[in-house]
Amino acid sequence: MKRLFLTGLLALVAASGYAQSGSASVSAKTGYALDWETVTLGADYRYNFLPEFRLAPSLTYMIRNQGPSAWYMDLDCHYIVEVSELFSFYPIGGIGISIWQKDLLNRREDAARLGINIGLGGELQLSPEISVGVDMKYNLITTYDQALVAIRVAYHL
């Protein structure tokens, strides 16, 4: 599992080096996993490769709360619909891998699942460098489907 986590982290760092030529942002986010009723923490990187399209790799941790904990590594694509200079919304579509950890009768069980993400997000530009937003997405994963809501604060590079 450590190897998979480090591979995902290196992919995010590699993407950040590549994306310096376009519009990009990094953000911290916190949210809630609706099905397991638990808090999530994460970070993402967003790179606009066209004015209306951006790639958004992210890493999210679902904190254990009387159920499993999980790591989500996602690569989403957003189609940005600009409502005004200050507000935009975007449909979300992408793929991801989740790593679930459960404790069963003094035994730990790990499961890794590949899945599809669909959702909707919105973003409010507070200044040229700072924005806040909300993402609502559903991870379609065998056995471990999950609805996630997250609030994010981003710094635009």
Tab-separated table of C-alpha atoms in Angstrom:
chain	number	residue	atom	x	y	z
A	1	MET	CA	0.000	0.000	0.000
A	2	LYS	CA	2.872	2.382	0.761
A	3	ARG	CA	4.199	1.862	-2.760
A	4	LEU	CA	0.823	2.722	-4.284
A	5	PHE	CA	0.535	5.843	-2.100
A	6	LEU	CA	4.055	6.984	-3.028
A	7	THR	CA	3.379	6.328	-6.718
A	8	GLY	CA	0.259	8.524	-6.555
A	9	LEU	CA	2.147	11.262	-4.727
A	10	LEU	CA	4.947	11.192	-7.319
A	11	ALA	CA	2.370	11.434	-10.115
A	12	LEU	CA	0.932	14.591	-8.512
A	13	VAL	CA	4.408	16.126	-8.206
A	14	ALA	CA	5.243	15.227	-11.818
A	15	ALA	CA	1.991	16.792	-13.018
A	16	SER	CA	2.791	19.986	-11.118
A	17	GLY	CA	6.158	20.310	-12.865
A	18	TYR	CA	4.558	19.831	-16.265
A	19	ALA	CA	1.679	22.233	-15.668
A	20	GLN	CA	3.715	25.391	-15.102
A	21	SER	CA	3.029	26.514	-18.693
A	22	GLY	CA	-0.786	26.791	-18.197
A	23	SER	CA	-3.315	28.028	-15.691
A	24	ALA	CA	-3.118	25.895	-12.562
A	25	SER	CA	-4.135	25.762	-8.904
A	26	VAL	CA	-3.428	23.718	-5.797
A	27	SER	CA	-5.934	23.287	-3.010
A	28	ALA	CA	-6.662	21.766	0.359
A	29	LYS	CA	-10.100	20.304	0.947
A	30	THR	CA	-12.214	18.788	3.648
A	31	GLY	CA	-15.487	17.017	3.246
A	32	TYR	CA	-17.861	14.273	4.189
A	33	ALA	CA	-18.373	10.725	2.906
A	34	LEU	CA	-22.156	10.292	2.990
A	35	ASP	CA	-22.466	6.495	2.912
A	36	TRP	CA	-19.929	5.848	5.697
A	37	GLU	CA	-20.794	9.076	7.568
A	38	THR	CA	-17.221	10.190	8.084
A	39	VAL	CA	-14.908	13.154	7.468
A	40	THR	CA	-12.493	13.369	4.536
A	41	LEU	CA	-9.278	15.380	4.085
A	42	GLY	CA	-7.412	15.905	0.861
A	43	ALA	CA	-5.516	17.940	-1.686
A	44	ASP	CA	-5.802	18.431	-5.407
A	45	TYR	CA	-4.015	20.020	-8.318
A	46	ARG	CA	-5.925	21.491	-11.255
A	47	TYR	CA	-4.416	22.246	-14.648
A	48	ASN	CA	-6.331	23.992	-17.441
A	49	PHE	CA	-5.086	22.460	-20.678
A	50	LEU	CA	-7.807	24.367	-22.633
A	51	PRO	CA	-9.870	27.361	-21.449
A	52	GLU	CA	-12.933	25.140	-20.836
A	53	PHE	CA	-11.236	21.875	-19.816
A	54	ARG	CA	-8.969	21.007	-16.921
A	55	LEU	CA	-7.406	17.900	-15.419
A	56	ALA	CA	-7.695	17.508	-11.668
A	57	PRO	CA	-5.614	14.791	-9.996
A	58	SER	CA	-6.454	14.525	-6.295
A	59	LEU	CA	-5.651	12.563	-3.162
A	60	THR	CA	-8.288	12.152	-0.442
A	61	TYR	CA	-8.247	10.289	2.869
A	62	MET	CA	-11.494	9.064	4.415
A	63	ILE	CA	-10.996	8.930	8.188
A	64	ARG	CA	-12.134	5.767	9.942
A	65	ASN	CA	-15.412	6.174	11.875
A	66	GLN	CA	-16.787	2.805	12.986
A	67	GLY	CA	-16.146	1.480	9.497
A	68	PRO	CA	-13.314	1.280	7.003
A	69	SER	CA	-10.853	4.028	6.198
A	70	ALA	CA	-9.817	4.685	2.613
A	71	TRP	CA	-7.434	6.520	0.329
A	72	TYR	CA	-8.808	7.865	-2.975
A	73	MET	CA	-6.460	8.723	-5.855
A	74	ASP	CA	-8.495	10.282	-8.654
A	75	LEU	CA	-7.845	11.758	-12.081
A	76	ASP	CA	-10.880	13.822	-13.033
A	77	CYS	CA	-11.671	16.081	-15.959
A	78	HIS	CA	-13.803	19.220	-15.546
A	79	TYR	CA	-15.733	21.074	-18.233
A	80	ILE	CA	-15.826	24.660	-16.921
A	81	VAL	CA	-18.990	26.711	-17.473
A	82	GLU	CA	-18.232	30.346	-16.606
A	83	VAL	CA	-21.370	32.080	-15.299
A	84	SER	CA	-19.563	35.338	-14.489
A	85	GLU	CA	-16.009	36.517	-13.884
A	86	LEU	CA	-16.368	35.422	-10.251
A	87	PHE	CA	-18.387	32.180	-10.463
A	88	SER	CA	-18.189	29.008	-12.534
A	89	PHE	CA	-19.499	25.471	-12.245
A	90	TYR	CA	-18.312	22.246	-13.822
A	91	PRO	CA	-19.435	18.675	-14.386
A	92	ILE	CA	-16.902	16.128	-13.123
A	93	GLY	CA	-15.954	12.870	-14.806
A	94	GLY	CA	-12.952	10.668	-14.258
A	95	ILE	CA	-11.337	7.518	-12.974
A	96	GLY	CA	-9.850	6.638	-9.639
A	97	ILE	CA	-8.442	3.973	-7.430
A	98	SER	CA	-9.456	3.552	-3.819
A	99	ILE	CA	-7.650	1.587	-1.147
A	100	TRP	CA	-9.922	0.437	1.678
A	101	GLN	CA	-8.731	-0.753	5.103
A	102	LYS	CA	-11.032	-2.669	7.423
A	103	ASP	CA	-10.415	-4.329	10.767
A	104	LEU	CA	-12.241	-7.664	11.070
A	105	LEU	CA	-11.924	-9.727	14.274
A	106	ASN	CA	-8.337	-8.693	15.092
A	107	ARG	CA	-7.384	-8.987	11.425
A	108	ARG	CA	-6.829	-6.184	8.955
A	109	GLU	CA	-8.188	-6.504	5.430
A	110	ASP	CA	-7.157	-4.229	2.543
A	111	ALA	CA	-8.987	-3.912	-0.759
A	112	ALA	CA	-8.008	-1.844	-3.792
A	113	ARG	CA	-10.719	-0.954	-6.294
A	114	LEU	CA	-10.710	0.846	-9.636
A	115	GLY	CA	-13.739	3.054	-10.237
A	116	ILE	CA	-15.430	5.863	-12.125
A	117	ASN	CA	-16.204	9.347	-10.743
A	118	ILE	CA	-19.170	11.501	-11.746
A	119	GLY	CA	-20.326	14.722	-10.144
A	120	LEU	CA	-20.711	18.482	-10.149
A	121	GLY	CA	-18.681	21.329	-8.670
A	122	GLY	CA	-18.742	25.088	-8.307
A	123	GLU	CA	-16.081	27.710	-7.684
A	124	LEU	CA	-16.136	31.310	-6.456
A	125	GLN	CA	-13.100	33.486	-7.259
A	126	LEU	CA	-12.293	35.638	-4.192
A	127	SER	CA	-9.169	37.237	-5.672
A	128	PRO	CA	-6.843	36.529	-8.615
A	129	GLU	CA	-4.952	34.056	-6.406
A	130	ILE	CA	-7.634	32.574	-4.100
A	131	SER	CA	-10.865	30.716	-4.808
A	132	VAL	CA	-13.274	28.603	-2.765
A	133	GLY	CA	-15.446	25.842	-4.084
A	134	VAL	CA	-17.593	22.829	-3.461
A	135	ASP	CA	-17.421	19.446	-5.216
A	136	MET	CA	-20.078	16.753	-5.030
A	137	LYS	CA	-19.142	13.476	-6.654
A	138	TYR	CA	-20.062	9.848	-6.610
A	139	ASN	CA	-17.414	7.145	-6.839
A	140	LEU	CA	-18.792	4.107	-8.672
A	141	ILE	CA	-16.650	1.313	-7.255
A	142	THR	CA	-17.415	-2.391	-6.900
A	143	THR	CA	-18.616	-3.078	-3.337
A	144	TYR	CA	-17.507	0.342	-2.066
A	145	ASP	CA	-19.647	2.975	-3.886
A	146	GLN	CA	-19.400	6.299	-2.082
A	147	ALA	CA	-20.922	9.777	-2.327
A	148	LEU	CA	-18.475	12.536	-1.353
A	149	VAL	CA	-18.970	16.253	-0.710
A	150	ALA	CA	-15.931	18.511	-0.269
A	151	ILE	CA	-15.229	22.185	0.374
A	152	ARG	CA	-11.944	23.426	-1.034
A	153	VAL	CA	-9.739	26.500	-0.789
A	154	ALA	CA	-7.374	26.952	-3.726
A	155	TYR	CA	-4.313	29.007	-4.521
A	156	HIS	CA	-3.927	29.819	-8.237
A	157	LEU	CA	-0.384	29.646	-9.548
